[in-house]
XYZ file of C-alpha atoms in Angstrom:
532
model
C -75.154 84.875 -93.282
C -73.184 87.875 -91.671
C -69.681 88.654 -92.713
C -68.944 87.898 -88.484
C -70.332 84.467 -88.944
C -68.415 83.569 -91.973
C -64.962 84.675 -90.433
C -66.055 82.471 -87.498
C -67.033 79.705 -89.457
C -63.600 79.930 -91.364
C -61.690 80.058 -88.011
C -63.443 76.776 -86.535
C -62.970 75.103 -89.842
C -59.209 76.122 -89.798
C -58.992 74.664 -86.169
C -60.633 71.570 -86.729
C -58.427 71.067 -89.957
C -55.640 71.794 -86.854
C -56.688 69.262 -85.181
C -57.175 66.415 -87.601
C -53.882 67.204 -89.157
C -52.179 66.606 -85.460
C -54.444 63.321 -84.718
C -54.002 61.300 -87.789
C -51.549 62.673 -89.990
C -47.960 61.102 -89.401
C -44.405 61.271 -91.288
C -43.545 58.598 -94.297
C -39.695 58.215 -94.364
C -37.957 55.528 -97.021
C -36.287 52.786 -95.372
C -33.266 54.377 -97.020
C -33.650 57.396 -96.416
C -31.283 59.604 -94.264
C -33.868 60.692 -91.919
C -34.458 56.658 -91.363
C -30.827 56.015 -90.936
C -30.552 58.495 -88.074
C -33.823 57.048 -86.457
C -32.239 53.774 -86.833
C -29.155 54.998 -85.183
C -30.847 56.833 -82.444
C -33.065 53.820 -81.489
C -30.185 51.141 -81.508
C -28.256 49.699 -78.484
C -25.829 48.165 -81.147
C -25.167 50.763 -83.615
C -26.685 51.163 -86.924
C -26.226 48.078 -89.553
C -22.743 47.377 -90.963
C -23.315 48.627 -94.275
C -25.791 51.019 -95.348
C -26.572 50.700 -99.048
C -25.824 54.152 -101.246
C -28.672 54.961 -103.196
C -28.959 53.761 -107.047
C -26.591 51.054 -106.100
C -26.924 47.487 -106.945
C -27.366 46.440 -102.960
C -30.101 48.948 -102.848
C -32.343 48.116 -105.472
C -31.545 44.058 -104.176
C -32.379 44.715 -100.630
C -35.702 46.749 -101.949
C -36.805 43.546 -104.296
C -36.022 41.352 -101.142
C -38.321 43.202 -99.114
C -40.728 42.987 -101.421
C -40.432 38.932 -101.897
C -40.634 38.679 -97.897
C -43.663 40.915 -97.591
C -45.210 38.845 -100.685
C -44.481 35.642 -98.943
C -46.538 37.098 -95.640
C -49.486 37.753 -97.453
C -49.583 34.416 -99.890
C -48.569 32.160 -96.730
C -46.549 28.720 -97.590
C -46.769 27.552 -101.359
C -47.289 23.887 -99.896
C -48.869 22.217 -97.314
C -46.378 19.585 -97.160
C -43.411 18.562 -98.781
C -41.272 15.558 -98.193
C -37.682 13.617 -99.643
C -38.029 13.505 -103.649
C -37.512 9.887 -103.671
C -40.544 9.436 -101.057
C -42.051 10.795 -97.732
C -40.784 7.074 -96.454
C -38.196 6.393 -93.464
C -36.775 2.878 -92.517
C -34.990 1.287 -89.669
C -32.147 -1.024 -90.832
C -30.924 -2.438 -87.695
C -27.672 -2.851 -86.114
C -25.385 -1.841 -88.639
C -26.909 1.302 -88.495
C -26.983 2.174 -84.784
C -30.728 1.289 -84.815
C -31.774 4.824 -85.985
C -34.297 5.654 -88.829
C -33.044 6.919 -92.275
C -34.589 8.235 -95.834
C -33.147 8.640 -98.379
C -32.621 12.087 -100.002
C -31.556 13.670 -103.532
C -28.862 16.439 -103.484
C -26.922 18.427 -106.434
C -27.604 18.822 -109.941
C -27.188 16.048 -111.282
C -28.543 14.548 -108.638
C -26.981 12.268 -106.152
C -28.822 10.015 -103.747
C -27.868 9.542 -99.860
C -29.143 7.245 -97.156
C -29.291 10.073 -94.220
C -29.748 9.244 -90.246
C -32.695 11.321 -88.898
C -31.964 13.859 -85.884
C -34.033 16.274 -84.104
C -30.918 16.763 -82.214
C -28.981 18.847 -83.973
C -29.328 21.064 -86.906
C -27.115 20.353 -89.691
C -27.479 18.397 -92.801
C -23.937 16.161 -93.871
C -23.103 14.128 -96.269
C -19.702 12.295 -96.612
C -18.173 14.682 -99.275
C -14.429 14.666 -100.956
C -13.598 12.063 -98.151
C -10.365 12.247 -96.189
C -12.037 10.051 -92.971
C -15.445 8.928 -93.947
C -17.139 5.394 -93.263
C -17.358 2.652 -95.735
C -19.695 3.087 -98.402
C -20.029 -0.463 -100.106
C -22.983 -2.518 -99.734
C -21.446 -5.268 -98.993
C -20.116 -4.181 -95.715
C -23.705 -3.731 -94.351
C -25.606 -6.549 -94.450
C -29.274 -4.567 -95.130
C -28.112 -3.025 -98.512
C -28.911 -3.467 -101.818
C -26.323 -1.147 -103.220
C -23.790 1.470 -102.565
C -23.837 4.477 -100.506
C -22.669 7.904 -102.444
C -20.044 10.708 -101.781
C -21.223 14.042 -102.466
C -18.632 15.926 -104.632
C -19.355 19.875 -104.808
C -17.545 20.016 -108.320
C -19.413 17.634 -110.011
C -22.804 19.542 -109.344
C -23.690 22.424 -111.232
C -25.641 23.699 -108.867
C -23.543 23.996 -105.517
C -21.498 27.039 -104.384
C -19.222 27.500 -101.139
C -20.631 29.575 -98.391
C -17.895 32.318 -97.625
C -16.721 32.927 -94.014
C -18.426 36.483 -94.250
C -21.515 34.571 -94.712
C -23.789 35.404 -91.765
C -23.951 31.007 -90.864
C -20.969 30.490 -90.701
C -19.792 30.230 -87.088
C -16.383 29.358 -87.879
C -15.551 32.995 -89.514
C -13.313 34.318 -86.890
C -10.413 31.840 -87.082
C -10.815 31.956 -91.298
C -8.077 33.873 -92.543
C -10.103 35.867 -95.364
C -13.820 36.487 -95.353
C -13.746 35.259 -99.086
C -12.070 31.697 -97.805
C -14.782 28.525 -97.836
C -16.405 28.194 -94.177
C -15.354 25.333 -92.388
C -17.538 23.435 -89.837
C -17.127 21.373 -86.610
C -19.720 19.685 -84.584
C -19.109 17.196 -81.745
C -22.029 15.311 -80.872
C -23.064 13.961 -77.478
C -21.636 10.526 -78.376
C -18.283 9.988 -76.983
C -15.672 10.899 -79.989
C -17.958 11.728 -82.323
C -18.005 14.600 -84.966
C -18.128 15.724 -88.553
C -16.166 18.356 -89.980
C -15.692 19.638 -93.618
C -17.053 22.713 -95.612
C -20.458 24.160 -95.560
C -21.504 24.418 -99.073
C -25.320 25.674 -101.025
C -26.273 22.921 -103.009
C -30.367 21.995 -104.339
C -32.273 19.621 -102.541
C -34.915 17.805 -104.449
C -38.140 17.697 -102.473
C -42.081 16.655 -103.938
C -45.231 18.238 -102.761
C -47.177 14.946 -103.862
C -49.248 16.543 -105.999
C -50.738 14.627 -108.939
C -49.279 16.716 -111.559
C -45.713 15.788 -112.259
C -44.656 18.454 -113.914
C -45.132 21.069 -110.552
C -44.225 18.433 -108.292
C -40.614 18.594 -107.919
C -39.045 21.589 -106.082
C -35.488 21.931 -106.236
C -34.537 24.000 -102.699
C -31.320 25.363 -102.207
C -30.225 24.607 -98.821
C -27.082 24.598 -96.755
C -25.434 21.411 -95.997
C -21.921 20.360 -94.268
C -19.446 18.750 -96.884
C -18.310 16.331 -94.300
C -14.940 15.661 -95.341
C -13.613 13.793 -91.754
C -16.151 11.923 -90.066
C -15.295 10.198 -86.193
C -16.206 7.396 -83.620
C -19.688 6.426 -84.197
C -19.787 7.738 -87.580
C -16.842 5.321 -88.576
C -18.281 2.591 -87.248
C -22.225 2.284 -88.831
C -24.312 5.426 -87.442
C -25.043 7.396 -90.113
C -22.051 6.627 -92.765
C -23.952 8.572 -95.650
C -24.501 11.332 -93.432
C -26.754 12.891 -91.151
C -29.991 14.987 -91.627
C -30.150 17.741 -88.698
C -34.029 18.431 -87.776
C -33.096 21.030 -84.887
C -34.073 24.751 -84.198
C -30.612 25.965 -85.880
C -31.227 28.684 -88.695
C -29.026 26.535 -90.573
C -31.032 23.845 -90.728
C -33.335 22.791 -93.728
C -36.426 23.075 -92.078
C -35.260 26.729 -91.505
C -34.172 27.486 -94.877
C -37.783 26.031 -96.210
C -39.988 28.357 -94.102
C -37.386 30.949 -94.855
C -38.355 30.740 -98.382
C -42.158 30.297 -97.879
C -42.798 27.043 -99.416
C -44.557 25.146 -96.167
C -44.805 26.238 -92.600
C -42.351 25.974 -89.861
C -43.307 23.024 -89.071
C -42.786 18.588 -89.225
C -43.422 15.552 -88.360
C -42.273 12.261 -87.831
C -44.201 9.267 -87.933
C -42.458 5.293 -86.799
C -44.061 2.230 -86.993
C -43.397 -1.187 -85.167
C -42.358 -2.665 -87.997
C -39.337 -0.402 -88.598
C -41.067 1.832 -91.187
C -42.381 5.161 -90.700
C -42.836 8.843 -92.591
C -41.471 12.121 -92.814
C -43.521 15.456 -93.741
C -42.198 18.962 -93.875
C -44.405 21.425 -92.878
C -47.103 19.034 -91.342
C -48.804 20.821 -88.267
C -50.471 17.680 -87.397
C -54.413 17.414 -87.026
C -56.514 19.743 -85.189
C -57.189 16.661 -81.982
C -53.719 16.216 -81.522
C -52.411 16.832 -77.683
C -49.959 19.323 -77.338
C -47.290 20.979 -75.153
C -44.900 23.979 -75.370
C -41.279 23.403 -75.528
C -39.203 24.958 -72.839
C -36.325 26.956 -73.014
C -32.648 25.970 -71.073
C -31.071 28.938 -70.046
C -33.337 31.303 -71.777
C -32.952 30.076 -75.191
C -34.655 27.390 -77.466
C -31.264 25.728 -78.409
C -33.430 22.115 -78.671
C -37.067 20.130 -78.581
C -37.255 20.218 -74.754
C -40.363 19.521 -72.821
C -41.628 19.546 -69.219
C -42.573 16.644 -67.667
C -44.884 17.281 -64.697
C -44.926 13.592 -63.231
C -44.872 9.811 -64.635
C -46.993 7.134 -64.308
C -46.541 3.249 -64.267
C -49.867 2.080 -65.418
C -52.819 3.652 -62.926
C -49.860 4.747 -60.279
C -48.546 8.477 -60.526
C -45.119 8.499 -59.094
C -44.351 11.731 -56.531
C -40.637 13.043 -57.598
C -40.716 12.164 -61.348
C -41.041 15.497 -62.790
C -38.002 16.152 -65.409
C -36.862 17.897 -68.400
C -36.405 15.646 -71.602
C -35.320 16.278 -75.128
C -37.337 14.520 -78.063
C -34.758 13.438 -80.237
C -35.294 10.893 -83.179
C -31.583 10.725 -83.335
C -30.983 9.303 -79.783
C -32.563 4.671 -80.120
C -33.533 4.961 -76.358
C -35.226 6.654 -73.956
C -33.394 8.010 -70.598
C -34.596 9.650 -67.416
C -32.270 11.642 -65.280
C -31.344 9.662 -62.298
C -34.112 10.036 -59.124
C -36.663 9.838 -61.846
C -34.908 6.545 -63.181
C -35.232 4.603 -59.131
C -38.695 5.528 -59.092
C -40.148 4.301 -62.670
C -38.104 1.112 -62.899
C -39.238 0.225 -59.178
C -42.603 0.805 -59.898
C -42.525 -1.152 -62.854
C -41.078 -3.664 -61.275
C -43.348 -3.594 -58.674
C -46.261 -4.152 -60.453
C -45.251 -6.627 -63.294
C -46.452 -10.036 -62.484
C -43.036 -11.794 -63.362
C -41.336 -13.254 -60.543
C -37.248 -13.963 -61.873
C -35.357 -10.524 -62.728
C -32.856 -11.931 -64.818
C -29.737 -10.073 -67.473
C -29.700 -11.288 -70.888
C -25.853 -10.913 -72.381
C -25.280 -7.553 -74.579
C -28.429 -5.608 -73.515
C -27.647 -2.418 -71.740
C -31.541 -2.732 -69.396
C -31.118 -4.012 -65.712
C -34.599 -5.041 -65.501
C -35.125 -7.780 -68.017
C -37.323 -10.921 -67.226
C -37.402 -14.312 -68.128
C -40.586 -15.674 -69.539
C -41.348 -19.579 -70.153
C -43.739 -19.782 -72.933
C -44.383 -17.745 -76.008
C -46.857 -15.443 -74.513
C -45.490 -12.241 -73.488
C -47.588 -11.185 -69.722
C -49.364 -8.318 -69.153
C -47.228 -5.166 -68.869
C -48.203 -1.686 -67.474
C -47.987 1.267 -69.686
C -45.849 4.300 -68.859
C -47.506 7.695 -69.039
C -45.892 10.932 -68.967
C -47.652 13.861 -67.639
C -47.707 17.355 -69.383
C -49.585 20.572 -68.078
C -52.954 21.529 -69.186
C -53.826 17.206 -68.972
C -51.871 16.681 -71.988
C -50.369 12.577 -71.406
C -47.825 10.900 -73.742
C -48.983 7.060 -73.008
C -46.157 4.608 -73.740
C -48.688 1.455 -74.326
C -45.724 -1.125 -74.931
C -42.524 0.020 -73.083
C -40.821 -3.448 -73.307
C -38.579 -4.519 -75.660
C -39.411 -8.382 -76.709
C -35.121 -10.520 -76.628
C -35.655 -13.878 -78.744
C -33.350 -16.617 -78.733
C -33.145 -19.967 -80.691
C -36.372 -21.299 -79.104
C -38.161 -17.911 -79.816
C -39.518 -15.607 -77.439
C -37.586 -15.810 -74.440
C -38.000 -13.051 -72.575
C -38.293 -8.776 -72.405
C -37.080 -5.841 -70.718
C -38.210 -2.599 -69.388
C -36.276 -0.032 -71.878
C -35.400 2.873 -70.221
C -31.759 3.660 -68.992
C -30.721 6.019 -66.722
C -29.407 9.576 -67.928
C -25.620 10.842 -66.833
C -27.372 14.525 -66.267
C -30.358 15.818 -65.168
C -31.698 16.111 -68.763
C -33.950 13.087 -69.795
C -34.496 11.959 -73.697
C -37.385 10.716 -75.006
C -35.836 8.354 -78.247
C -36.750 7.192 -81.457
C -37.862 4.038 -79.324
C -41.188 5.403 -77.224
C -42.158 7.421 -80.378
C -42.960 4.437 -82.226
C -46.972 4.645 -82.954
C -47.212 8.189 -83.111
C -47.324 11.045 -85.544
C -44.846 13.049 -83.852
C -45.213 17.142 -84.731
C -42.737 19.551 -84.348
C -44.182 22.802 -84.639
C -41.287 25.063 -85.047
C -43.360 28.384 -84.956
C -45.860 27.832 -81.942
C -42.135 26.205 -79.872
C -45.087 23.035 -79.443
C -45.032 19.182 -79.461
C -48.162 17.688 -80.949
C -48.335 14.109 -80.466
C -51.043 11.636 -82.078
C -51.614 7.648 -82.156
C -51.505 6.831 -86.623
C -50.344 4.519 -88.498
C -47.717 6.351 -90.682
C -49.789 6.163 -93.976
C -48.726 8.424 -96.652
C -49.772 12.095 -95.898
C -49.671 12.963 -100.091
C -52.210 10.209 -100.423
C -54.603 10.208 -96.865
C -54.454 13.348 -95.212
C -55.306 12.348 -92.063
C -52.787 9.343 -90.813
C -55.109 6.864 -89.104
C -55.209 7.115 -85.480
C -55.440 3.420 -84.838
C -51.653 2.305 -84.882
C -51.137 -0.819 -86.872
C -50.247 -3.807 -84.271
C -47.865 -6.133 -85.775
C -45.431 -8.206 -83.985
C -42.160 -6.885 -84.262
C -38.724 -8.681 -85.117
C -36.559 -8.155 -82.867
C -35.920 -5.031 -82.226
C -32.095 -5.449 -81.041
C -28.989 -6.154 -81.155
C -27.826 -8.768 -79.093
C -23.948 -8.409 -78.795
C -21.417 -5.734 -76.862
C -22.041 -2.572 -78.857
C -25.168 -2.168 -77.039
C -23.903 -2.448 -73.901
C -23.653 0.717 -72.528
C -25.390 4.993 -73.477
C -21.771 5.681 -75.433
C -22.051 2.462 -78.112
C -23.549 2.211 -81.242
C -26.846 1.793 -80.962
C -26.883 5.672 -79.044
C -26.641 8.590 -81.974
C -25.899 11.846 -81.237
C -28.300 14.161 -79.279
C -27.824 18.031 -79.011
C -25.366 19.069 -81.530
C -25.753 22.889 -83.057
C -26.657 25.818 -83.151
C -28.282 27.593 -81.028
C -31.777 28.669 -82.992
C -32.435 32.497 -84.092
C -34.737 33.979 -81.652
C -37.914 35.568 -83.037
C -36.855 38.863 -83.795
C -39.010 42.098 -83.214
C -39.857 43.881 -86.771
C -37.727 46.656 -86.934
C -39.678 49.993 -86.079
C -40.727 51.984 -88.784
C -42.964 54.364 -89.453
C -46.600 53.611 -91.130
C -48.464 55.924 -92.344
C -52.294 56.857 -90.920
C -55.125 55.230 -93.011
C -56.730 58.403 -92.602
C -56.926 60.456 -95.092
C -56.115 64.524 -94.277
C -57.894 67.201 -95.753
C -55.612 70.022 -96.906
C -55.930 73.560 -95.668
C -56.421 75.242 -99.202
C -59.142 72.555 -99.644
C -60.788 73.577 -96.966
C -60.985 77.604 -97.744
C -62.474 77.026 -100.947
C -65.098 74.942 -99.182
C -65.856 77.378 -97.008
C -65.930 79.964 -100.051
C -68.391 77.953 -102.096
C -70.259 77.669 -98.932
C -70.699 81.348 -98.690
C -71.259 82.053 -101.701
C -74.208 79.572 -101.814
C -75.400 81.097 -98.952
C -75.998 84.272 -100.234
């Protein structure tokens, strides 16, 4: 080979070398670096973050080990499938005194304490009645469904709980605090008239079981945030929720936040009610794979709440023309309401096509269409169907509540009350029969017929619904009479939820591999030299 053709050779070598370098080489910067800071700067609308940790400090190496737990968590996924309430995945409905809500009961605090908490999708927080200055009564003997005593959480008698500063980035109430050191305070007022909670937010443990059949790796003790609800008012003086209040909502403050936060089960639950008042509760459930679904919608560009689209309803084989709404799925609301036009045109339809003749009111029951029946047998009543896109239909197969008297069954009513806005909610009442999923991630509603069996034991809930018939399902005196009374618990109280953030941008470096220039000379030399 010629001197001229070696030089050449070189040359193209160097040029390709050139080229790859440009194509798939790229710069690696440290997130901490200063050259990242200034990118960070450059690229904000906001500014750079507040504090920018020196290097060697103890916030540095902390923020690095973070990273490196949330990156960890991305590749192993969830620890558990499910987890549920230490002292069982169970819920229960306990009647009047209660406001006709479903409760569990839940283990808080080291040692623990037990509480009997109200379940809402409504709103986000998690209360308990805590160092009382205005709470509700606590004996058993002023309910008449308890066996024994409700419990006050008390943040000094658990080893395990902290306050949550005002700095701390959940805690809405910083600005009016007076030091960023001083114990947040909390507010909520709920949709029922008068009603709030107020207190401290504290971190406490909250004991939760995967099931699993060994004991010892069953228990997981999750440090959540929950409100110390020192001052409790209106319905939560007078039965609703007097040992407090589990918030199911969107909020980042809310438990089922903090658990997919901390990669123990997916964004995800369900709730499950039967007829009979009983039901289950499963964090991180996504439901099975036949389940119909639809998205959630946002109000005002933001997924403050469970909010669905309903395209139209029908009153058993009859779709109804202007019955398209908006409704919130809220476990924490007894009834279901549709906004007003959307009211007129279900309840006449109904009417319409019942085959009862005498429209009659029965004393303390909020429904105006309620009928009068003369023997035992309850008639033949239409279902209600909501319609979702993609053919997705929520079927309501019994939408009647059954109103005994002394002689037994004496008659029913069609239980659905009109709505004071143009926002509907779809209550604890037309969910019964269905494993209800609320999968946080995806912003879907999966719905499916079961029976509520225990998910830890059967994990697929049967689809055919257990048909029992139920005790009356109401009260019959004045506190039902009307959307603000007991029976109605709050809807749509917190937060608004964290919107999925883009990753930050940073720089990753090319999975190709670059061949360095020096490399490539001596390549070229050996070459040559084999070559002659």
């Amino acid at each position: 080979m010629s001197l001229r053709n070696l030089i050449l050779l070189l040359l193209m070598v160097i040029a390709v070398h050139q080229v790859v370098s440009i194509t798939f080489t790229s710069r690696l910067l440290h997130r901490f670096s200063k050259d990242m800071k200034a990118f960070r700067v450059s690229g904000s609308t906001t500014g750079v973050r507040a504090s920018w940790p020196e290097k060697g400090s103890m916030e540095y190496y902390q923020e690095l080990v973070s990273g490196d737990f949330q990156r960890q968590k991305m590749k192993l996924g969830s620890r558990f499938q499910w987890l549920f309430p230490s002292e069982g995945s169970k819920t229960i409905e306990l009647g009047n005194d209660f406001g006709w809500l479903h409760y569990t009961w839940i283990d808080i605090g080291t040692p623990s304490v037990s509480f009997l908490v109200a379940l809402d999708a409504g709103s986000d927080l998690l209360w308990v009645p805590c160092d009382c200055i205005q709470c509700a009564p606590l004996s058993a003997s002023y309910y008449g469904s308890l066996d024994k005593d409700l419990n006050e959480y008390r943040p000094s008698k658990s080893s395990t709980s902290k306050h949550i500063s005002c700095s701390h980035n959940l805690c809405d109430s910083g600005q009016s605090c007076q030091s960023p050191k001083q114990s947040c305070p909390y507010v909520i007022d709920y949709t029922t008239e008068n009603t709030s909670s107020s207190g401290l937010l504290i971190q406490d443990v909250l004991h939760l079981s995967s099931g699993c059949e060994n004991s010892s790796n069953c228990t997981i003790q999750a440090p959540v945030i929950l409100g110390c609800g020192m001052k409790q008012s209106g319905g939560y003086l007078s039965g609703v929720a007097p040992d407090g209040l589990f918030g199911l909502g969107l909020g980042e403050i809310s438990v089922l936040s903090s658990l997919a936060k901390e990669g123990l089960v997916p964004n995800s639950f369900s709730l499950c009610f039967n007829e009979d008042g009983s039901g289950r509760i499963f964090f991180g459930d996504e439901g099975p794979a036949s389940q119909q679904m639809t998205s959630f919608v946002p109000l005002d560009e933001k997924y403050e709440a469970y909010i669905v689209g309903v395209e139209a309803c029908c009153i058993g084989n009859s779709c109804l023309k202007q019955t398209s709404f908006k409704a919130l799925i809220d476990s924490g609301t007894s009834f279901t309401y549709l906004p007003e036009e959307a009211y007129e045109n279900i309840v006449m339809e109904f009417d319409k096509r019942l085959n009862v003749t005498s429209t009659v009111s029965f004393k303390g029951y909020p429904w105006k269409y309620c009928y009068k029946i003369s023997t035992d047998a309850m008639p033949k009543v239409p279902s209600v169907t909501l319609l979702f896109p993609l053919n997705n239909s929520f079927v309501v197969h019994d939408p009647v509540f059954p109103i005994y008297g002394d002689q037994g069954l004496a008659g029913f009513c069609f239980s659905i009350l009109p709505a004071d806005g143009d926002i509907g909610i779809l209550g604890q009442n037309y969910m019964t029969g269905y494993r209800m999923v609320f999968d946080r991630d995806n912003l879907k509603l999966g719905w499916s017929r079961a029976n509520c069996q225990d998910l830890s034991n059967d994990k697929e809930m049967p689809i055919a619904p257990a048909k029992e018939t139920p005790p009356n399902p109401l009260p019959a005196n004045e506190q039902q009479s009307a959307p603000g009374g007991h029976a109605v618990a709050p809807a749509i109280a917190g937060r608004a939820p964290s919107k999925p953030s883009a990753a930050a941008p940073c720089i990753i470096p090319s999975s190709f591999y670059s061949i360095r220039l020096p490399h490539l000379i001596l390549l070229v030399l050996c070459l040559v030299s084999t070559c002659v």
